[in-house]
Every structure is written in C-alpha cells, then in structure tokens.
Amino acid sequence: MSMTQEKVRFQHSTHNSESTAASGDFEAKTSDALARMQKLDADDPERARLRESVIEACVPLARRIALRFGNRGEEMDDLTQVALVAAIKAVDRYDTERGESFLHYVVPTMVGELKRHFRDRGWMIRVRRQLQELHMEISRTIPTLSQSLRRVPTVADLAEHLKLSTDQVSAGLECARAYRAYSLNAPVRGADVDVELGDLVGGVDNELELVPERQALWQAVSALPAREQKILVLRYFGNMTQAEIAKIVGVSQMHVSRLLTQSLNRLKNVLLEDA
C-alpha cells in the first residue's frame, strides 16, 4: 500500500473515530438531561435549566447539519438558526419512553426543517415544487460532476448524468433566477464602465397600453374586403395620396375617397360594438 493510500485510510479512520466520539459525547450530554427533564413539572425551574442545557448541546450539531446545505445562496448563520429552531422543536417533542436515540431523532428533524426552508421560504418568487427539487438536485450534482470531468459540466453533461432531457436541465438552471432578487444598485459585471443594474432596466413603455386597441383594430381591418384593406394600408402606412392610390388600384380618385370613408365608418361601428 502506498504512502498516499495509508494517509487517506488514516484520515478516514480518524474522522470516523472523531464522529463516533462526538456522537457518544452528544448522547452523554443530552440523554440523561432529557430523561430527568421529562419527569419534572412544566413550571419547575430545574426543567427549564435542563431544557436549556440540551439546546446548548445541539448548537454544534446544528452548525454541522447547516454545512450540508451550504453554497446555495443562503448565509450560514441563517441556516444554522433554522437548524437550531428545529432542534428546539425536537427537544420539546422527544419522548424518552420510546427508547429512540435523541441523536437519531434530532438530526432528521433538522434536515427536514432545512429542506422545507429552501422549498417554501427560500425562494423570492414561488416556483413549482418539482422545479425547486430539480434545481437542488442539479446544484448537488455540479460539484461532483465538475470533479470527475475536471471542468464545469455542460447542460448536456448534467442531462446525461441525471438521465433527464436538456430542456429539463435548462429549466432547472433557469429557475435559480427566482431564488433571490437582486438590488437595482448592484454593479454589472463585465461592463467597461461603472454600470448599475438599474441603469439597464428599461423605462415605462406607454405604447404597451395601446396593444389591445391595435389588436382590435387589426382584427376589424382583416374583416374588410381585400381592396379596402390595401387602400387603408397605402393611405395610412404608405403615406400615399388618394391620386397615387387610385393609379395603383385602378379606380378613380373619387372612388378611392368613397371607399376610404366607407371603410373608416365600418371600422368605427365594429370597434364601438366591441367596446
């Protein structure tokens, strides 16, 4: 066995020994206190003291559990707080008579609470739960795949690894934009000059208010005979005179004038009926 393999084996063994020791120490600190606490009345000061000691023992564990959910855009202190709130709930709900280890009870409680935090309260804009879970699965996969490929994985790489279509992966990546809102004062990266995000956001487009009216107008125009449609287009979009239109259509200028008046009246009546 090489020196490197021996070193890795030793580190792994040491880590397992430390984890086992930490678990045993945690159980020693909490099991006796919980057993004594549940025998006391709710208003007994000693019960409150024991409860507080168990919660304090959960703080390092809450930090370790929160680390599992790091690199997802949330502050570590906030995640630790979520895990600790879950630990408090676990302390109050734990029943020593069931014989279950408190460690095996509190850890799933914290993990579940952190998952709910990301699913229900972590998203600035609400997206479907299926997309949220897909986004988190992709987030977990990217570091692992980057290490094995020795480069940043592409959408195709992720799709092949997760047995999904590229459209599904793209949707999972795209929904990350809904997770957190950005300040309009945030600097724009890659710009040659100092530019804030707000400088690139467009202003109010007053023309948008006219979209329904224009749509209604075009629908009314499409109901006119083809020759009248052509005359309207030449007159109001081609800016042509009645005489020029008459030469193109092959009728007299007077007839063009009558057709224009007739078409406009018909459009007016149709639009007033729909209003």
PDB file of C-alpha atoms in Angstrom:
ATOM      1  CA  MET A   1       0.000   0.000   0.000  1.00  0.00           C
ATOM      2  CA  SER A   2       1.375   3.435  -0.961  1.00  0.00           C
ATOM      3  CA  MET A   3       2.037   6.247   1.494  1.00  0.00           C
ATOM      4  CA  THR A   4      -0.839   8.255  -0.029  1.00  0.00           C
ATOM      5  CA  GLN A   5      -3.295   5.386   0.453  1.00  0.00           C
ATOM      6  CA  GLU A   6      -2.096   4.916   4.027  1.00  0.00           C
ATOM      7  CA  LYS A   7      -2.604   8.634   4.686  1.00  0.00           C
ATOM      8  CA  VAL A   8      -6.148   8.628   3.240  1.00  0.00           C
ATOM      9  CA  ARG A   9      -7.017   5.485   5.210  1.00  0.00           C
ATOM     10  CA  PHE A  10      -5.645   7.018   8.404  1.00  0.00           C
ATOM     11  CA  GLN A  11      -7.552  10.295   7.854  1.00  0.00           C
ATOM     12  CA  HIS A  12     -10.788   8.408   7.132  1.00  0.00           C
ATOM     13  CA  SER A  13     -10.328   6.238  10.217  1.00  0.00           C
ATOM     14  CA  THR A  14      -9.554   9.280  12.351  1.00  0.00           C
ATOM     15  CA  HIS A  15     -12.626  11.123  11.024  1.00  0.00           C
ATOM     16  CA  ASN A  16     -14.868   8.138  11.812  1.00  0.00           C
ATOM     17  CA  SER A  17     -13.383   7.854  15.292  1.00  0.00           C
ATOM     18  CA  GLU A  18     -13.925  11.557  15.919  1.00  0.00           C
ATOM     19  CA  SER A  19     -17.545  11.340  14.630  1.00  0.00           C
ATOM     20  CA  THR A  20     -18.239   8.342  16.881  1.00  0.00           C
ATOM     21  CA  ALA A  21     -16.711  10.111  19.846  1.00  0.00           C
ATOM     22  CA  ALA A  22     -18.696  13.267  19.107  1.00  0.00           C
ATOM     23  CA  SER A  23     -21.916  11.238  18.848  1.00  0.00           C
ATOM     24  CA  GLY A  24     -21.193   9.483  22.132  1.00  0.00           C
ATOM     25  CA  ASP A  25     -20.394  12.787  23.816  1.00  0.00           C
ATOM     26  CA  PHE A  26     -23.619  14.313  22.489  1.00  0.00           C
ATOM     27  CA  GLU A  27     -25.682  11.382  23.777  1.00  0.00           C
ATOM     28  CA  ALA A  28     -23.991  11.612  27.163  1.00  0.00           C
ATOM     29  CA  LYS A  29     -24.830  15.312  27.424  1.00  0.00           C
ATOM     30  CA  THR A  30     -28.433  15.022  26.308  1.00  0.00           C
ATOM     31  CA  SER A  31     -29.889  11.606  27.237  1.00  0.00           C
ATOM     32  CA  ASP A  32     -29.649  11.999  30.996  1.00  0.00           C
ATOM     33  CA  ALA A  33     -30.821  15.620  30.912  1.00  0.00           C
ATOM     34  CA  LEU A  34     -33.832  14.733  28.730  1.00  0.00           C
ATOM     35  CA  ALA A  35     -34.788  11.809  30.969  1.00  0.00           C
ATOM     36  CA  ARG A  36     -34.644  13.990  34.072  1.00  0.00           C
ATOM     37  CA  MET A  37     -36.393  16.888  32.350  1.00  0.00           C
ATOM     38  CA  GLN A  38     -39.440  14.843  31.345  1.00  0.00           C
ATOM     39  CA  LYS A  39     -40.002  13.694  34.938  1.00  0.00           C
ATOM     40  CA  LEU A  40     -40.360  17.287  36.163  1.00  0.00           C
ATOM     41  CA  ASP A  41     -43.405  19.560  36.043  1.00  0.00           C
ATOM     42  CA  ALA A  42     -43.658  22.098  33.247  1.00  0.00           C
ATOM     43  CA  ASP A  43     -43.276  25.033  35.645  1.00  0.00           C
ATOM     44  CA  ASP A  44     -40.299  23.577  37.524  1.00  0.00           C
ATOM     45  CA  PRO A  45     -37.214  25.853  37.173  1.00  0.00           C
ATOM     46  CA  GLU A  46     -34.953  22.789  37.019  1.00  0.00           C
ATOM     47  CA  ARG A  47     -36.831  21.580  33.925  1.00  0.00           C
ATOM     48  CA  ALA A  48     -36.171  24.903  32.184  1.00  0.00           C
ATOM     49  CA  ARG A  49     -32.477  24.693  33.089  1.00  0.00           C
ATOM     50  CA  LEU A  50     -32.166  21.130  31.774  1.00  0.00           C
ATOM     51  CA  ARG A  51     -34.014  22.074  28.575  1.00  0.00           C
ATOM     52  CA  GLU A  52     -31.631  24.970  28.001  1.00  0.00           C
ATOM     53  CA  SER A  53     -28.594  22.727  28.523  1.00  0.00           C
ATOM     54  CA  VAL A  54     -29.859  20.252  25.890  1.00  0.00           C
ATOM     55  CA  ILE A  55     -30.496  23.062  23.410  1.00  0.00           C
ATOM     56  CA  GLU A  56     -26.973  24.427  24.002  1.00  0.00           C
ATOM     57  CA  ALA A  57     -25.570  20.939  23.311  1.00  0.00           C
ATOM     58  CA  CYS A  58     -27.415  20.992  19.967  1.00  0.00           C
ATOM     59  CA  VAL A  59     -25.694  24.174  18.737  1.00  0.00           C
ATOM     60  CA  PRO A  60     -22.522  22.492  17.328  1.00  0.00           C
ATOM     61  CA  LEU A  61     -24.673  19.789  15.735  1.00  0.00           C
ATOM     62  CA  ALA A  62     -26.909  22.446  14.146  1.00  0.00           C
ATOM     63  CA  ARG A  63     -23.822  24.078  12.608  1.00  0.00           C
ATOM     64  CA  ARG A  64     -22.642  20.765  11.156  1.00  0.00           C
ATOM     65  CA  ILE A  65     -26.065  19.983   9.673  1.00  0.00           C
ATOM     66  CA  ALA A  66     -26.312  23.507   8.210  1.00  0.00           C
ATOM     67  CA  LEU A  67     -22.952  22.991   6.449  1.00  0.00           C
ATOM     68  CA  ARG A  68     -24.574  20.256   4.347  1.00  0.00           C
ATOM     69  CA  PHE A  69     -26.789  22.908   2.800  1.00  0.00           C
ATOM     70  CA  GLY A  70     -24.066  25.480   2.158  1.00  0.00           C
ATOM     71  CA  ASN A  71     -23.257  27.090  -1.214  1.00  0.00           C
ATOM     72  CA  ARG A  72     -26.927  27.543  -2.088  1.00  0.00           C
ATOM     73  CA  GLY A  73     -27.123  31.312  -1.736  1.00  0.00           C
ATOM     74  CA  GLU A  74     -28.076  31.380   1.961  1.00  0.00           C
ATOM     75  CA  GLU A  75     -25.992  32.772   4.816  1.00  0.00           C
ATOM     76  CA  MET A  76     -24.585  30.029   7.048  1.00  0.00           C
ATOM     77  CA  ASP A  77     -25.768  31.835  10.197  1.00  0.00           C
ATOM     78  CA  ASP A  78     -29.331  31.825   8.854  1.00  0.00           C
ATOM     79  CA  LEU A  79     -29.180  28.109   8.051  1.00  0.00           C
ATOM     80  CA  THR A  80     -27.765  27.366  11.497  1.00  0.00           C
ATOM     81  CA  GLN A  81     -30.635  29.312  13.017  1.00  0.00           C
ATOM     82  CA  VAL A  82     -33.163  27.236  11.040  1.00  0.00           C
ATOM     83  CA  ALA A  83     -31.494  24.019  12.202  1.00  0.00           C
ATOM     84  CA  LEU A  84     -31.425  25.217  15.808  1.00  0.00           C
ATOM     85  CA  VAL A  85     -35.127  26.090  15.742  1.00  0.00           C
ATOM     86  CA  ALA A  86     -35.756  22.533  14.548  1.00  0.00           C
ATOM     87  CA  ALA A  87     -33.619  21.245  17.425  1.00  0.00           C
ATOM     88  CA  ILE A  88     -35.738  23.202  19.917  1.00  0.00           C
ATOM     89  CA  LYS A  89     -38.860  21.593  18.473  1.00  0.00           C
ATOM     90  CA  ALA A  90     -37.193  18.178  18.739  1.00  0.00           C
ATOM     91  CA  VAL A  91     -36.298  18.767  22.401  1.00  0.00           C
ATOM     92  CA  ASP A  92     -39.910  19.650  23.210  1.00  0.00           C
ATOM     93  CA  ARG A  93     -41.369  16.713  21.261  1.00  0.00           C
ATOM     94  CA  TYR A  94     -38.889  13.977  22.184  1.00  0.00           C
ATOM     95  CA  ASP A  95     -40.264  11.102  24.244  1.00  0.00           C
ATOM     96  CA  THR A  96     -37.637   9.158  26.200  1.00  0.00           C
ATOM     97  CA  GLU A  97     -40.045   6.257  26.784  1.00  0.00           C
ATOM     98  CA  ARG A  98     -39.886   5.254  23.135  1.00  0.00           C
ATOM     99  CA  GLY A  99     -36.262   4.271  23.593  1.00  0.00           C
ATOM    100  CA  GLU A 100     -35.082   6.028  20.437  1.00  0.00           C
ATOM    101  CA  SER A 101     -31.712   7.793  20.486  1.00  0.00           C
ATOM    102  CA  PHE A 102     -32.161  11.549  20.667  1.00  0.00           C
ATOM    103  CA  LEU A 103     -29.398  11.990  18.084  1.00  0.00           C
ATOM    104  CA  HIS A 104     -31.315   9.808  15.616  1.00  0.00           C
ATOM    105  CA  TYR A 105     -34.398  11.903  16.287  1.00  0.00           C
ATOM    106  CA  VAL A 106     -32.969  15.427  16.188  1.00  0.00           C
ATOM    107  CA  VAL A 107     -30.835  15.057  13.037  1.00  0.00           C
ATOM    108  CA  PRO A 108     -33.746  14.122  10.677  1.00  0.00           C
ATOM    109  CA  THR A 109     -35.788  16.894  12.300  1.00  0.00           C
ATOM    110  CA  MET A 110     -33.120  19.478  11.466  1.00  0.00           C
ATOM    111  CA  VAL A 111     -32.563  18.153   7.948  1.00  0.00           C
ATOM    112  CA  GLY A 112     -36.301  18.188   7.254  1.00  0.00           C
ATOM    113  CA  GLU A 113     -36.659  21.734   8.527  1.00  0.00           C
ATOM    114  CA  LEU A 114     -33.773  22.946   6.345  1.00  0.00           C
ATOM    115  CA  LYS A 115     -35.287  21.253   3.289  1.00  0.00           C
ATOM    116  CA  ARG A 116     -38.630  22.927   3.993  1.00  0.00           C
ATOM    117  CA  HIS A 117     -36.833  26.240   4.410  1.00  0.00           C
ATOM    118  CA  PHE A 118     -35.358  26.016   0.925  1.00  0.00           C
ATOM    119  CA  ARG A 119     -38.582  24.685  -0.575  1.00  0.00           C
ATOM    120  CA  ASP A 120     -41.101  27.067   0.999  1.00  0.00           C
ATOM    121  CA  ARG A 121     -39.339  30.167   2.300  1.00  0.00           C
ATOM    122  CA  GLY A 122     -36.029  30.395   0.467  1.00  0.00           C
ATOM    123  CA  TRP A 123     -37.473  31.359  -2.922  1.00  0.00           C
ATOM    124  CA  MET A 124     -38.115  35.025  -3.599  1.00  0.00           C
ATOM    125  CA  ILE A 125     -40.543  34.091  -6.396  1.00  0.00           C
ATOM    126  CA  ARG A 126     -42.689  30.997  -5.973  1.00  0.00           C
ATOM    127  CA  VAL A 127     -41.957  28.196  -8.459  1.00  0.00           C
ATOM    128  CA  ARG A 128     -43.326  24.678  -8.699  1.00  0.00           C
ATOM    129  CA  ARG A 129     -42.025  22.216  -6.107  1.00  0.00           C
ATOM    130  CA  GLN A 130     -40.895  19.878  -8.894  1.00  0.00           C
ATOM    131  CA  LEU A 131     -38.661  22.610 -10.334  1.00  0.00           C
ATOM    132  CA  GLN A 132     -37.316  23.507  -6.884  1.00  0.00           C
ATOM    133  CA  GLU A 133     -36.302  19.896  -6.239  1.00  0.00           C
ATOM    134  CA  LEU A 134     -34.798  19.625  -9.737  1.00  0.00           C
ATOM    135  CA  HIS A 135     -32.764  22.790  -9.152  1.00  0.00           C
ATOM    136  CA  MET A 136     -31.420  21.439  -5.848  1.00  0.00           C
ATOM    137  CA  GLU A 137     -30.561  18.087  -7.426  1.00  0.00           C
ATOM    138  CA  ILE A 138     -28.620  19.894 -10.163  1.00  0.00           C
ATOM    139  CA  SER A 139     -26.867  22.046  -7.536  1.00  0.00           C
ATOM    140  CA  ARG A 140     -25.732  18.911  -5.690  1.00  0.00           C
ATOM    141  CA  THR A 141     -24.589  17.258  -8.922  1.00  0.00           C
ATOM    142  CA  ILE A 142     -22.487  20.115 -10.337  1.00  0.00           C
ATOM    143  CA  PRO A 143     -19.601  19.906  -7.783  1.00  0.00           C
ATOM    144  CA  THR A 144     -19.376  16.102  -8.066  1.00  0.00           C
ATOM    145  CA  LEU A 145     -19.503  16.123 -11.853  1.00  0.00           C
ATOM    146  CA  SER A 146     -17.016  19.007 -12.049  1.00  0.00           C
ATOM    147  CA  GLN A 147     -14.539  16.944 -10.066  1.00  0.00           C
ATOM    148  CA  SER A 148     -14.927  13.830 -12.199  1.00  0.00           C
ATOM    149  CA  LEU A 149     -14.871  15.727 -15.522  1.00  0.00           C
ATOM    150  CA  ARG A 150     -12.218  18.217 -14.322  1.00  0.00           C
ATOM    151  CA  ARG A 151     -14.230  21.037 -15.865  1.00  0.00           C
ATOM    152  CA  VAL A 152     -17.540  22.800 -15.420  1.00  0.00           C
ATOM    153  CA  PRO A 153     -20.259  20.411 -16.667  1.00  0.00           C
ATOM    154  CA  THR A 154     -22.405  21.496 -19.582  1.00  0.00           C
ATOM    155  CA  VAL A 155     -26.171  21.157 -19.770  1.00  0.00           C
ATOM    156  CA  ALA A 156     -25.666  18.029 -21.877  1.00  0.00           C
ATOM    157  CA  ASP A 157     -23.315  16.554 -19.243  1.00  0.00           C
ATOM    158  CA  LEU A 158     -25.848  17.172 -16.490  1.00  0.00           C
ATOM    159  CA  ALA A 159     -28.696  15.768 -18.580  1.00  0.00           C
ATOM    160  CA  GLU A 160     -26.759  12.565 -19.297  1.00  0.00           C
ATOM    161  CA  HIS A 161     -25.717  12.130 -15.661  1.00  0.00           C
ATOM    162  CA  LEU A 162     -29.206  12.760 -14.252  1.00  0.00           C
ATOM    163  CA  LYS A 163     -30.987  10.820 -17.021  1.00  0.00           C
ATOM    164  CA  LEU A 164     -33.000  13.912 -17.971  1.00  0.00           C
ATOM    165  CA  SER A 165     -33.578  15.888 -21.145  1.00  0.00           C
ATOM    166  CA  THR A 166     -31.542  19.034 -21.807  1.00  0.00           C
ATOM    167  CA  ASP A 167     -34.785  21.049 -21.671  1.00  0.00           C
ATOM    168  CA  GLN A 168     -35.467  19.778 -18.143  1.00  0.00           C
ATOM    169  CA  VAL A 169     -31.940  20.656 -17.004  1.00  0.00           C
ATOM    170  CA  SER A 170     -32.183  24.105 -18.606  1.00  0.00           C
ATOM    171  CA  ALA A 171     -35.478  24.715 -16.795  1.00  0.00           C
ATOM    172  CA  GLY A 172     -33.904  23.638 -13.501  1.00  0.00           C
ATOM    173  CA  LEU A 173     -30.986  26.017 -14.007  1.00  0.00           C
ATOM    174  CA  GLU A 174     -33.190  28.860 -15.214  1.00  0.00           C
ATOM    175  CA  CYS A 175     -35.471  28.745 -12.173  1.00  0.00           C
ATOM    176  CA  ALA A 176     -32.476  29.689  -9.993  1.00  0.00           C
ATOM    177  CA  ARG A 177     -33.191  33.295 -11.012  1.00  0.00           C
ATOM    178  CA  ALA A 178     -36.374  33.117  -8.965  1.00  0.00           C
ATOM    179  CA  TYR A 179     -34.489  32.222  -5.797  1.00  0.00           C
ATOM    180  CA  ARG A 180     -33.115  35.634  -4.938  1.00  0.00           C
ATOM    181  CA  ALA A 181     -33.896  39.177  -6.100  1.00  0.00           C
ATOM    182  CA  TYR A 182     -31.028  41.493  -6.979  1.00  0.00           C
ATOM    183  CA  SER A 183     -30.680  45.115  -5.969  1.00  0.00           C
ATOM    184  CA  LEU A 184     -31.080  47.695  -8.724  1.00  0.00           C
ATOM    185  CA  ASN A 185     -27.901  49.263  -7.337  1.00  0.00           C
ATOM    186  CA  ALA A 186     -25.877  46.078  -7.868  1.00  0.00           C
ATOM    187  CA  PRO A 187     -22.869  46.621 -10.188  1.00  0.00           C
ATOM    188  CA  VAL A 188     -22.993  44.854 -13.545  1.00  0.00           C
ATOM    189  CA  ARG A 189     -20.030  42.563 -14.053  1.00  0.00           C
ATOM    190  CA  GLY A 190     -18.114  42.668 -17.292  1.00  0.00           C
ATOM    191  CA  ALA A 191     -19.082  46.223 -18.154  1.00  0.00           C
ATOM    192  CA  ASP A 192     -16.311  48.559 -19.360  1.00  0.00           C
ATOM    193  CA  VAL A 193     -17.700  51.411 -17.269  1.00  0.00           C
ATOM    194  CA  ASP A 194     -19.352  51.591 -13.870  1.00  0.00           C
ATOM    195  CA  VAL A 195     -22.912  50.484 -14.559  1.00  0.00           C
ATOM    196  CA  GLU A 196     -25.584  49.509 -12.080  1.00  0.00           C
ATOM    197  CA  LEU A 197     -28.345  47.032 -12.832  1.00  0.00           C
ATOM    198  CA  GLY A 198     -30.950  49.797 -12.587  1.00  0.00           C
ATOM    199  CA  ASP A 199     -29.257  51.646 -15.466  1.00  0.00           C
ATOM    200  CA  LEU A 200     -30.025  48.740 -17.782  1.00  0.00           C
ATOM    201  CA  VAL A 201     -33.666  48.336 -16.790  1.00  0.00           C
ATOM    202  CA  GLY A 202     -35.997  49.848 -19.352  1.00  0.00           C
ATOM    203  CA  GLY A 203     -38.461  52.586 -18.540  1.00  0.00           C
ATOM    204  CA  VAL A 204     -42.228  52.599 -18.821  1.00  0.00           C
ATOM    205  CA  ASP A 205     -43.406  51.846 -22.361  1.00  0.00           C
ATOM    206  CA  ASN A 206     -46.585  53.815 -22.877  1.00  0.00           C
ATOM    207  CA  GLU A 207     -47.128  52.063 -26.202  1.00  0.00           C
ATOM    208  CA  LEU A 208     -47.998  48.872 -24.315  1.00  0.00           C
ATOM    209  CA  GLU A 209     -51.314  50.415 -23.301  1.00  0.00           C
ATOM    210  CA  LEU A 210     -52.217  50.666 -26.981  1.00  0.00           C
ATOM    211  CA  VAL A 211     -51.651  46.968 -27.721  1.00  0.00           C
ATOM    212  CA  PRO A 212     -55.284  45.876 -27.064  1.00  0.00           C
ATOM    213  CA  GLU A 213     -56.628  48.739 -29.217  1.00  0.00           C
ATOM    214  CA  ARG A 214     -54.242  47.940 -32.060  1.00  0.00           C
ATOM    215  CA  GLN A 215     -55.099  44.260 -31.886  1.00  0.00           C
ATOM    216  CA  ALA A 216     -58.803  45.058 -32.053  1.00  0.00           C
ATOM    217  CA  LEU A 217     -58.180  47.406 -34.986  1.00  0.00           C
ATOM    218  CA  TRP A 218     -56.257  44.796 -36.980  1.00  0.00           C
ATOM    219  CA  GLN A 219     -58.976  42.230 -36.379  1.00  0.00           C
ATOM    220  CA  ALA A 220     -61.561  44.711 -37.690  1.00  0.00           C
ATOM    221  CA  VAL A 221     -59.397  45.588 -40.698  1.00  0.00           C
ATOM    222  CA  SER A 222     -58.948  41.897 -41.552  1.00  0.00           C
ATOM    223  CA  ALA A 223     -62.730  41.611 -41.922  1.00  0.00           C
ATOM    224  CA  LEU A 224     -62.764  44.224 -44.710  1.00  0.00           C
ATOM    225  CA  PRO A 225     -62.594  43.301 -48.415  1.00  0.00           C
ATOM    226  CA  ALA A 226     -59.055  42.879 -49.747  1.00  0.00           C
ATOM    227  CA  ARG A 227     -59.205  46.039 -51.900  1.00  0.00           C
ATOM    228  CA  GLU A 228     -60.293  48.203 -48.979  1.00  0.00           C
ATOM    229  CA  GLN A 229     -57.537  46.732 -46.799  1.00  0.00           C
ATOM    230  CA  LYS A 230     -54.989  47.606 -49.477  1.00  0.00           C
ATOM    231  CA  ILE A 231     -56.264  51.166 -49.759  1.00  0.00           C
ATOM    232  CA  LEU A 232     -56.085  51.676 -45.986  1.00  0.00           C
ATOM    233  CA  VAL A 233     -52.519  50.342 -45.840  1.00  0.00           C
ATOM    234  CA  LEU A 234     -51.365  52.528 -48.718  1.00  0.00           C
ATOM    235  CA  ARG A 235     -53.019  55.605 -47.244  1.00  0.00           C
ATOM    236  CA  TYR A 236     -52.102  55.353 -43.577  1.00  0.00           C
ATOM    237  CA  PHE A 237     -48.931  53.243 -43.621  1.00  0.00           C
ATOM    238  CA  GLY A 238     -47.574  54.139 -47.054  1.00  0.00           C
ATOM    239  CA  ASN A 239     -48.487  57.854 -46.658  1.00  0.00           C
ATOM    240  CA  MET A 240     -49.687  57.952 -50.266  1.00  0.00           C
ATOM    241  CA  THR A 241     -52.180  60.435 -51.677  1.00  0.00           C
ATOM    242  CA  GLN A 242     -55.573  59.413 -52.990  1.00  0.00           C
ATOM    243  CA  ALA A 243     -54.420  60.124 -56.525  1.00  0.00           C
ATOM    244  CA  GLU A 244     -51.397  57.807 -56.140  1.00  0.00           C
ATOM    245  CA  ILE A 245     -53.590  55.107 -54.648  1.00  0.00           C
ATOM    246  CA  ALA A 246     -56.092  55.444 -57.491  1.00  0.00           C
ATOM    247  CA  LYS A 247     -53.357  54.710 -60.063  1.00  0.00           C
ATOM    248  CA  ILE A 248     -52.202  51.600 -58.160  1.00  0.00           C
ATOM    249  CA  VAL A 249     -55.692  50.210 -57.512  1.00  0.00           C
ATOM    250  CA  GLY A 250     -57.029  51.132 -60.954  1.00  0.00           C
ATOM    251  CA  VAL A 251     -60.007  53.278 -59.950  1.00  0.00           C
ATOM    252  CA  SER A 252     -60.774  56.963 -59.858  1.00  0.00           C
ATOM    253  CA  GLN A 253     -59.611  59.240 -57.077  1.00  0.00           C
ATOM    254  CA  MET A 254     -63.267  59.923 -56.188  1.00  0.00           C
ATOM    255  CA  HIS A 255     -63.889  56.205 -55.799  1.00  0.00           C
ATOM    256  CA  VAL A 256     -60.851  55.880 -53.551  1.00  0.00           C
ATOM    257  CA  SER A 257     -62.267  58.668 -51.361  1.00  0.00           C
ATOM    258  CA  ARG A 258     -65.631  56.908 -51.118  1.00  0.00           C
ATOM    259  CA  LEU A 259     -64.014  53.570 -50.274  1.00  0.00           C
ATOM    260  CA  LEU A 260     -61.882  55.202 -47.563  1.00  0.00           C
ATOM    261  CA  THR A 261     -64.919  56.865 -45.987  1.00  0.00           C
ATOM    262  CA  GLN A 262     -66.893  53.639 -46.199  1.00  0.00           C
ATOM    263  CA  SER A 263     -64.062  51.583 -44.645  1.00  0.00           C
ATOM    264  CA  LEU A 264     -63.478  54.042 -41.793  1.00  0.00           C
ATOM    265  CA  ASN A 265     -67.175  54.150 -40.914  1.00  0.00           C
ATOM    266  CA  ARG A 266     -67.356  50.376 -40.904  1.00  0.00           C
ATOM    267  CA  LEU A 267     -64.295  50.109 -38.647  1.00  0.00           C
ATOM    268  CA  LYS A 268     -65.743  52.727 -36.300  1.00  0.00           C
ATOM    269  CA  ASN A 269     -69.012  50.809 -35.952  1.00  0.00           C
ATOM    270  CA  VAL A 270     -67.222  47.483 -35.323  1.00  0.00           C
ATOM    271  CA  LEU A 271     -64.905  48.939 -32.668  1.00  0.00           C
ATOM    272  CA  LEU A 272     -67.763  50.739 -30.886  1.00  0.00           C
ATOM    273  CA  GLU A 273     -69.737  47.489 -30.735  1.00  0.00           C
ATOM    274  CA  ASP A 274     -66.801  45.674 -29.127  1.00  0.00           C
ATOM    275  CA  ALA A 275     -66.094  48.450 -26.601  1.00  0.00           C
TER     276      ALA A 275
END
